[in-house]
Every structure is written in structure tokens, then in C-alpha cells.
Short mmCIF file of C-alpha atoms and ligand atoms in Angstrom, two decimals:
data_model
loop_
_atom_site.label_atom_id
_atom_site.label_comp_id
_atom_site.label_asym_id
_atom_site.label_seq_id
_atom_site.Cartn_x
_atom_site.Cartn_y
_atom_site.Cartn_z
CA MET B 1 -11.29 4.58 39.50
CA SER B 2 -11.91 4.38 43.23
CA CYS B 3 -14.97 3.11 45.04
CA GLN B 4 -17.79 5.61 45.56
CA SER B 5 -18.74 3.96 48.86
CA CYS B 6 -15.36 3.70 50.58
CA GLY B 7 -12.70 5.13 48.26
CA GLY B 8 -11.08 1.71 47.91
CA GLU B 9 -9.36 0.28 44.86
CA THR B 10 -11.69 -1.22 42.25
CA LEU B 11 -11.47 -3.85 39.52
CA ALA B 12 -13.28 -3.22 36.22
CA VAL B 13 -15.23 -6.25 35.01
CA PRO B 14 -16.77 -6.42 31.51
CA VAL B 15 -20.41 -7.56 31.52
CA SER B 16 -21.53 -9.65 28.56
CA THR B 17 -24.74 -8.69 26.75
CA GLU B 18 -26.59 -11.66 28.22
CA LEU B 19 -25.69 -10.63 31.76
CA ARG B 20 -26.53 -6.94 31.25
CA GLU B 21 -30.25 -7.61 31.64
CA TYR B 22 -29.66 -8.37 35.31
CA LEU B 23 -28.15 -4.96 36.03
CA PRO B 24 -29.86 -1.63 36.48
CA GLY B 25 -29.05 0.53 33.44
CA ASP B 26 -27.22 -0.71 30.39
CA ALA B 27 -23.55 -0.30 31.24
CA PRO B 28 -21.07 -2.59 29.42
CA ALA B 29 -19.02 -3.07 32.59
CA VAL B 30 -19.02 -2.68 36.34
CA THR B 31 -16.37 -1.86 38.89
CA VAL B 32 -16.10 -4.06 41.96
CA CYS B 33 -14.44 -2.62 45.05
CA ARG B 34 -11.66 -4.76 46.48
CA ALA B 35 -12.19 -3.27 49.93
CA CYS B 36 -15.99 -3.42 50.35
CA LEU B 37 -17.29 -5.39 47.29
CA ALA B 38 -19.63 -2.54 46.27
CA MET B 39 -20.45 -2.48 42.57
CA GLU B 40 -20.88 0.53 40.28
CA PRO B 41 -21.70 0.60 36.58
CA THR B 42 -19.00 2.01 34.29
CA ASP B 43 -18.80 2.76 30.57
CA ASP B 44 -15.13 1.97 30.59
CA ALA B 45 -15.17 -1.75 29.75
CA PRO B 46 -11.89 -3.67 29.79
CA GLU B 47 -11.39 -6.23 27.01
CA THR B 48 -10.91 -9.17 29.29
CA VAL B 49 -12.25 -10.32 32.64
CA PRO B 50 -9.62 -9.60 35.31
CA ASP B 51 -8.48 -12.29 37.73
CA LEU B 52 -11.37 -12.12 40.20
CA THR B 53 -9.61 -14.42 42.64
CA ALA B 54 -7.80 -11.17 43.62
CA ILE B 55 -11.07 -10.34 45.44
CA ASP B 56 -10.90 -13.54 47.46
CA ASP B 57 -9.62 -17.09 47.03
CA ALA B 58 -13.22 -18.25 47.36
CA VAL B 59 -14.13 -16.62 44.03
CA PRO B 60 -13.99 -19.26 41.27
CA ARG B 61 -11.34 -18.90 38.55
CA ASN B 62 -13.80 -19.54 35.79
CA ALA B 63 -15.42 -16.31 34.54
CA GLU B 64 -18.69 -18.11 33.72
CA ALA B 65 -19.24 -18.44 37.47
CA ALA B 66 -17.16 -15.55 38.81
CA VAL B 67 -18.80 -12.69 36.86
CA PRO B 68 -22.44 -13.49 37.75
CA LEU B 69 -21.28 -14.11 41.31
CA MET B 70 -19.72 -10.64 41.62
CA LEU B 71 -22.82 -9.07 40.05
CA LEU B 72 -25.08 -10.75 42.57
CA VAL B 73 -22.88 -9.70 45.49
CA GLY B 74 -23.05 -6.14 44.13
CA LEU B 75 -26.86 -6.27 43.98
CA LEU B 76 -27.20 -7.49 47.56
CA ASP B 77 -27.54 -3.93 48.91
CA SER B 78 -31.06 -3.95 47.47
CA LEU B 79 -32.05 -7.58 47.62
CA ALA B 80 -35.79 -6.94 47.73
CA LEU B 81 -35.65 -4.68 44.68
CA HIS B 82 -33.44 -7.05 42.65
CA ARG B 83 -34.87 -10.32 43.84
CA ALA B 84 -35.62 -11.70 40.35
CA GLU B 85 -32.19 -10.74 39.01
CA ILE B 86 -30.40 -12.15 42.04
CA THR B 87 -32.30 -15.43 41.75
CA ALA B 88 -31.36 -15.73 38.07
CA LEU B 89 -27.70 -14.95 38.84
CA LEU B 90 -27.63 -17.55 41.64
CA GLU B 91 -28.87 -20.16 39.17
CA ARG B 92 -26.23 -19.17 36.62
CA VAL B 93 -23.43 -19.50 39.15
CA GLU B 94 -24.74 -22.93 40.15
CA ARG B 95 -24.98 -24.04 36.52
CA ALA B 96 -21.35 -22.96 36.05
CA GLY B 97 -20.42 -25.44 38.78
CA THR B 98 -20.00 -23.22 41.83
CA ASP B 99 -22.08 -23.15 45.01
CA PRO B 100 -22.89 -19.42 45.32
CA LEU B 101 -23.90 -19.61 48.98
CA LEU B 102 -20.59 -21.20 49.91
CA VAL B 103 -18.72 -18.32 48.25
CA VAL B 104 -20.94 -15.70 49.94
CA ASP B 105 -20.16 -17.45 53.26
CA ARG B 106 -16.43 -17.25 52.61
CA LEU B 107 -16.71 -13.60 51.52
CA ALA B 108 -18.67 -12.86 54.72
CA ASP B 109 -15.78 -14.40 56.71
CA SER B 110 -13.10 -12.51 54.78
CA TYR B 111 -14.76 -9.10 54.55
CA GLY B 112 -16.96 -9.01 57.66
CA ALA B 113 -17.87 -5.44 58.61
CA GLU B 114 -15.79 -4.04 55.72
CA ALA B 115 -18.34 -5.27 53.18
CA HIS B 116 -20.93 -2.84 51.78
CA VAL B 117 -23.71 -5.05 53.16
CA ASP B 118 -24.03 -7.55 55.99
CA LEU B 119 -23.09 -10.59 53.91
CA ALA B 120 -23.86 -13.10 56.65
CA ALA B 121 -27.42 -11.75 57.01
CA ARG B 122 -27.91 -11.59 53.25
CA ARG B 123 -26.69 -15.15 52.89
CA HIS B 124 -29.63 -16.33 54.99
CA GLN B 125 -32.01 -14.35 52.80
CA LEU B 126 -30.42 -15.85 49.67
CA GLU B 127 -31.03 -19.32 51.01
CA GLN B 128 -34.75 -18.59 50.94
CA LEU B 129 -34.54 -17.69 47.25
CA LEU B 130 -33.06 -21.00 46.14
ZN1 ZN J 1 -15.54 0.18 48.47
#
């Protein structure tokens, strides 16, 4: 399936029941665009978490940190609306041993204007939430 924002190639990521509460709707999986990092819900859930380091080397290998991280990046297009969810996801990523702001920084460097949101600007807003 290609990205609805830019037509880029996407990765399907299964979302565990405990993480689903942070997403709008009740989809069992999301797609993450490799070109712009936009996220869309999908009913087509793969059995395993793909290698999310394909998105960027900055993304942690461990799915406990990588999945909530990709969800929060996907929600950044409506930070004000999803503030509570984003805060909870930031805390999960931290608990899994990864500094989420550091990864968002690296993604901002790698994706720049290609990203679906201004990651550098959002990173400053995220800092206020922690
Ligand atoms: Zn895209």
C-alpha cells in the first residue's frame, strides 16, 4: 500500500492492544511511510513487527521502543489534539530505554522538508510536554 500523503512506500506495523488506545480508531495496525513518516491506520496487520531501522538508523531495534516511537511521530501532525496520547507514548519510549527527543532530532535531520510535519519545530513542542 502506498502513502496517502505522498505516494511513497509504506511499512505495515502491527499495533498491540495496549498501544491501540493511543490511536484514533481501533485499527490493529498502521502503515508508516518511508518517504514522509506519515501514519495511516490499516486493517491489514502483519504478524510481526518489521525492521523499523529501515526508516532510519536512529530508530531503536527493540520493538518496545520503536513501535510507540513511530506512533508518536505519526500523531505529530495534530499534536494539540493528541497531546495526552503523545505524552503517554513519549513516556513508554523512555521506559523502553530510548530518548525519544534524540530520535526525533535525528529524524528531523534525515527527513527535513520531506517529513509530513516540521519535525524540528515539533521537537521543541515535545520538549514542553516532558
Ligand atoms: Zn508519505
